[in-house]
PDB file of C-alpha atoms in Angstrom:
ATOM      1  CA  MET A 243    -128.251  57.736  61.091  1.00  0.00           C
ATOM      2  CA  PHE A 244    -124.461  57.821  61.586  1.00  0.00           C
ATOM      3  CA  ASN A 245    -122.751  60.137  59.138  1.00  0.00           C
ATOM      4  CA  HIS A 246    -118.964  59.800  58.804  1.00  0.00           C
ATOM      5  CA  ARG A 247    -118.594  63.125  57.002  1.00  0.00           C
ATOM      6  CA  SER A 248    -120.344  65.137  59.702  1.00  0.00           C
ATOM      7  CA  LEU A 249    -118.298  63.348  62.364  1.00  0.00           C
ATOM      8  CA  LEU A 250    -115.082  64.331  60.607  1.00  0.00           C
ATOM      9  CA  GLN A 251    -116.283  67.886  60.105  1.00  0.00           C
ATOM     10  CA  ASN A 252    -117.179  68.226  63.779  1.00  0.00           C
ATOM     11  CA  CYS A 253    -114.110  66.488  65.210  1.00  0.00           C
ATOM     12  CA  LEU A 254    -111.308  67.282  62.800  1.00  0.00           C
ATOM     13  CA  SER A 255    -111.204  70.870  61.725  1.00  0.00           C
ATOM     14  CA  LEU A 256    -108.714  71.942  59.097  1.00  0.00           C
ATOM     15  CA  PRO A 257    -106.429  73.618  61.666  1.00  0.00           C
ATOM     16  CA  ALA A 258    -106.414  70.411  63.709  1.00  0.00           C
ATOM     17  CA  LEU A 259    -105.421  68.429  60.646  1.00  0.00           C
ATOM     18  CA  CYS A 260    -102.643  70.926  59.916  1.00  0.00           C
ATOM     19  CA  LEU A 261    -101.372  70.496  63.461  1.00  0.00           C
ATOM     20  CA  ILE A 262    -101.430  66.712  63.084  1.00  0.00           C
ATOM     21  CA  LEU A 263     -99.436  67.020  59.867  1.00  0.00           C
ATOM     22  CA  ILE A 264     -96.879  69.198  61.624  1.00  0.00           C
ATOM     23  CA  LEU A 265     -96.473  66.717  64.439  1.00  0.00           C
ATOM     24  CA  LEU A 266     -96.213  63.733  62.112  1.00  0.00           C
ATOM     25  CA  TRP A 267     -93.980  65.118  59.395  1.00  0.00           C
ATOM     26  CA  THR A 268     -91.776  67.780  60.899  1.00  0.00           C
ATOM     27  CA  SER A 269     -88.869  67.793  63.251  1.00  0.00           C
ATOM     28  CA  PRO A 270     -86.316  70.478  64.112  1.00  0.00           C
ATOM     29  CA  LEU A 271     -84.010  69.030  61.446  1.00  0.00           C
ATOM     30  CA  SER A 272     -86.547  68.599  58.664  1.00  0.00           C
ATOM     31  CA  ALA A 273     -87.355  70.956  55.820  1.00  0.00           C
ATOM     32  CA  LEU A 274     -90.526  72.972  55.545  1.00  0.00           C
ATOM     33  CA  MET A 275     -93.589  71.019  54.490  1.00  0.00           C
ATOM     34  CA  ARG A 276     -94.468  71.906  50.897  1.00  0.00           C
ATOM     35  CA  ILE A 277     -98.242  72.344  50.700  1.00  0.00           C
ATOM     36  CA  ILE A 278    -100.992  73.235  48.283  1.00  0.00           C
ATOM     37  CA  ILE A 279    -104.352  73.966  49.895  1.00  0.00           C
ATOM     38  CA  ASP A 280    -107.262  72.856  47.711  1.00  0.00           C
ATOM     39  CA  THR A 281    -110.318  74.519  49.214  1.00  0.00           C
ATOM     40  CA  ASP A 282    -113.902  75.662  49.013  1.00  0.00           C
ATOM     41  CA  ALA A 283    -112.982  78.600  51.247  1.00  0.00           C
ATOM     42  CA  ALA A 284    -116.332  80.389  51.001  1.00  0.00           C
ATOM     43  CA  CYS A 285    -118.292  77.347  52.140  1.00  0.00           C
ATOM     44  CA  GLU A 286    -117.265  76.828  55.770  1.00  0.00           C
ATOM     45  CA  ARG A 287    -115.111  78.672  58.298  1.00  0.00           C
ATOM     46  CA  ASP A 288    -112.677  75.815  58.905  1.00  0.00           C
ATOM     47  CA  ASP A 289    -111.069  76.382  55.494  1.00  0.00           C
ATOM     48  CA  GLN A 290    -110.522  80.060  56.276  1.00  0.00           C
ATOM     49  CA  HIS A 291    -108.938  79.119  59.605  1.00  0.00           C
ATOM     50  CA  ALA A 292    -106.629  76.598  57.951  1.00  0.00           C
ATOM     51  CA  ILE A 293    -105.515  79.113  55.345  1.00  0.00           C
ATOM     52  CA  SER A 294    -104.815  81.651  58.094  1.00  0.00           C
ATOM     53  CA  TYR A 295    -102.986  79.079  60.204  1.00  0.00           C
ATOM     54  CA  ALA A 296    -100.780  78.060  57.294  1.00  0.00           C
ATOM     55  CA  LEU A 297    -100.049  81.707  56.428  1.00  0.00           C
ATOM     56  CA  LEU A 298     -99.105  82.425  60.044  1.00  0.00           C
ATOM     57  CA  SER A 299     -96.833  79.378  60.296  1.00  0.00           C
ATOM     58  CA  PRO A 300     -94.008  80.009  57.823  1.00  0.00           C
ATOM     59  CA  GLU A 301     -91.651  78.070  60.091  1.00  0.00           C
ATOM     60  CA  PHE A 302     -93.601  74.905  59.233  1.00  0.00           C
ATOM     61  CA  PHE A 303     -95.144  75.417  55.801  1.00  0.00           C
ATOM     62  CA  ASP A 304     -93.886  76.345  52.356  1.00  0.00           C
ATOM     63  CA  ILE A 305     -97.212  77.279  50.755  1.00  0.00           C
ATOM     64  CA  GLU A 306     -96.815  76.677  47.043  1.00  0.00           C
ATOM     65  CA  GLY A 307    -100.316  77.774  46.168  1.00  0.00           C
ATOM     66  CA  PHE A 308    -104.036  77.562  46.637  1.00  0.00           C
ATOM     67  CA  THR A 309    -106.596  75.933  44.398  1.00  0.00           C
ATOM     68  CA  ALA A 310    -110.294  76.773  44.468  1.00  0.00           C
ATOM     69  CA  VAL A 311    -112.860  74.016  44.057  1.00  0.00           C
ATOM     70  CA  HIS A 312    -116.587  74.033  43.536  1.00  0.00           C
ATOM     71  CA  ASN A 313    -119.029  72.839  46.180  1.00  0.00           C
ATOM     72  CA  GLY A 314    -122.180  73.323  44.167  1.00  0.00           C
ATOM     73  CA  PRO A 315    -123.335  75.028  40.986  1.00  0.00           C
ATOM     74  CA  GLY A 316    -121.538  78.312  40.403  1.00  0.00           C
ATOM     75  CA  THR A 317    -119.508  78.263  43.628  1.00  0.00           C
ATOM     76  CA  MET A 318    -115.959  77.818  42.318  1.00  0.00           C
ATOM     77  CA  GLU A 319    -115.587  81.533  41.496  1.00  0.00           C
ATOM     78  CA  LYS A 320    -116.923  82.491  44.934  1.00  0.00           C
ATOM     79  CA  ASN A 321    -114.335  80.189  46.548  1.00  0.00           C
ATOM     80  CA  PHE A 322    -111.587  81.597  44.313  1.00  0.00           C
ATOM     81  CA  LEU A 323    -112.456  85.160  45.367  1.00  0.00           C
ATOM     82  CA  GLU A 324    -112.634  84.152  49.043  1.00  0.00           C
ATOM     83  CA  ILE A 325    -109.056  82.834  48.921  1.00  0.00           C
ATOM     84  CA  HIS A 326    -107.948  86.187  47.490  1.00  0.00           C
ATOM     85  CA  HIS A 327    -109.952  87.988  50.183  1.00  0.00           C
ATOM     86  CA  ILE A 328    -108.197  86.035  52.965  1.00  0.00           C
ATOM     87  CA  LEU A 329    -104.783  86.662  51.405  1.00  0.00           C
ATOM     88  CA  GLY A 330    -105.625  90.366  51.187  1.00  0.00           C
ATOM     89  CA  LEU A 331    -106.704  90.530  54.835  1.00  0.00           C
ATOM     90  CA  ALA A 332    -103.433  88.830  55.794  1.00  0.00           C
ATOM     91  CA  GLY A 333    -101.426  91.272  53.667  1.00  0.00           C
ATOM     92  CA  VAL A 334     -99.941  88.400  51.690  1.00  0.00           C
ATOM     93  CA  SER A 335     -99.105  88.526  48.008  1.00  0.00           C
ATOM     94  CA  GLY A 336     -97.093  86.364  45.668  1.00  0.00           C
ATOM     95  CA  ILE A 337     -98.748  83.017  46.460  1.00  0.00           C
ATOM     96  CA  PRO A 338    -100.541  81.736  43.356  1.00  0.00           C
ATOM     97  CA  VAL A 339    -104.254  80.930  43.387  1.00  0.00           C
ATOM     98  CA  TYR A 340    -105.786  78.765  40.648  1.00  0.00           C
ATOM     99  CA  ARG A 341    -109.320  77.908  39.622  1.00  0.00           C
ATOM    100  CA  GLY A 342    -110.319  74.278  39.667  1.00  0.00           C
ATOM    101  CA  ALA A 343    -113.108  72.552  37.795  1.00  0.00           C
ATOM    102  CA  ASP A 344    -116.393  74.449  37.808  1.00  0.00           C
ATOM    103  CA  GLY A 345    -118.424  71.290  38.294  1.00  0.00           C
ATOM    104  CA  PRO A 346    -118.237  67.713  39.518  1.00  0.00           C
ATOM    105  CA  LEU A 347    -115.931  65.156  37.972  1.00  0.00           C
ATOM    106  CA  PRO A 348    -117.679  63.078  35.316  1.00  0.00           C
ATOM    107  CA  GLY A 349    -116.451  59.895  37.004  1.00  0.00           C
ATOM    108  CA  MET A 350    -113.572  58.298  38.854  1.00  0.00           C
ATOM    109  CA  GLU A 351    -111.833  57.326  35.617  1.00  0.00           C
ATOM    110  CA  LYS A 352    -111.898  60.738  34.010  1.00  0.00           C
ATOM    111  CA  GLY A 353    -110.522  63.999  35.318  1.00  0.00           C
ATOM    112  CA  VAL A 354    -111.333  67.552  34.311  1.00  0.00           C
ATOM    113  CA  ASP A 355    -108.645  69.847  32.957  1.00  0.00           C
ATOM    114  CA  SER A 356    -108.286  73.101  34.874  1.00  0.00           C
ATOM    115  CA  PRO A 357    -105.565  75.570  35.810  1.00  0.00           C
ATOM    116  CA  ALA A 358    -105.596  74.088  39.341  1.00  0.00           C
ATOM    117  CA  ALA A 359    -105.119  70.519  38.084  1.00  0.00           C
ATOM    118  CA  ARG A 360    -102.225  71.585  35.864  1.00  0.00           C
ATOM    119  CA  PHE A 361    -100.643  73.521  38.754  1.00  0.00           C
ATOM    120  CA  ILE A 362    -100.822  70.541  41.137  1.00  0.00           C
ATOM    121  CA  ILE A 363     -99.282  68.252  38.523  1.00  0.00           C
ATOM    122  CA  GLU A 364     -96.524  70.772  37.748  1.00  0.00           C
ATOM    123  CA  ARG A 365     -95.619  71.307  41.415  1.00  0.00           C
ATOM    124  CA  SER A 366     -95.651  67.557  42.133  1.00  0.00           C
ATOM    125  CA  LYS A 367     -92.856  67.084  39.595  1.00  0.00           C
ATOM    126  CA  VAL A 368     -90.453  69.471  41.376  1.00  0.00           C
ATOM    127  CA  LYS A 369     -87.469  67.543  42.710  1.00  0.00           C
ATOM    128  CA  GLY A 370     -85.157  68.312  45.580  1.00  0.00           C
ATOM    129  CA  LYS A 371     -87.537  70.258  47.812  1.00  0.00           C
ATOM    130  CA  GLY A 372     -89.212  67.365  49.610  1.00  0.00           C
ATOM    131  CA  GLU A 373     -92.590  65.792  49.072  1.00  0.00           C
ATOM    132  CA  LEU A 374     -95.610  67.869  48.177  1.00  0.00           C
ATOM    133  CA  VAL A 375     -98.658  67.570  50.436  1.00  0.00           C
ATOM    134  CA  CYS A 376    -102.029  68.583  49.002  1.00  0.00           C
ATOM    135  CA  LEU A 377    -104.509  69.484  51.708  1.00  0.00           C
ATOM    136  CA  LEU A 378    -107.902  68.816  50.144  1.00  0.00           C
ATOM    137  CA  TYR A 379    -110.822  70.453  51.916  1.00  0.00           C
TER     138      TYR A 379
END
């Protein structure tokens, strides 16, 4: 059976999507792209590659923070720690990392309060620095 999700996972890795974003939204005259990476970094390698790519591309990205999500029972903390591990390996400090919801959303009409949700809302209200792009993986 055809599975759209597996097709996207196999064809469009996170680094490829970052490259597409660079090509679509940047030019020599434009400002850095403000990004927040929302990730389950301990789940699959593509998230770790995207984080590394963004960290190694300061000429393109203004990384405002990282948010950890869950991808199954009890995984949010593991993803949170993996983001910190990657930042440590890269020798990077000073970029905030927030925990997201520790479980699935109860429905499309109702969100879940978390430090990550509050951070994304707060950063989206900042004026004068360009649009905020949230990379959700």
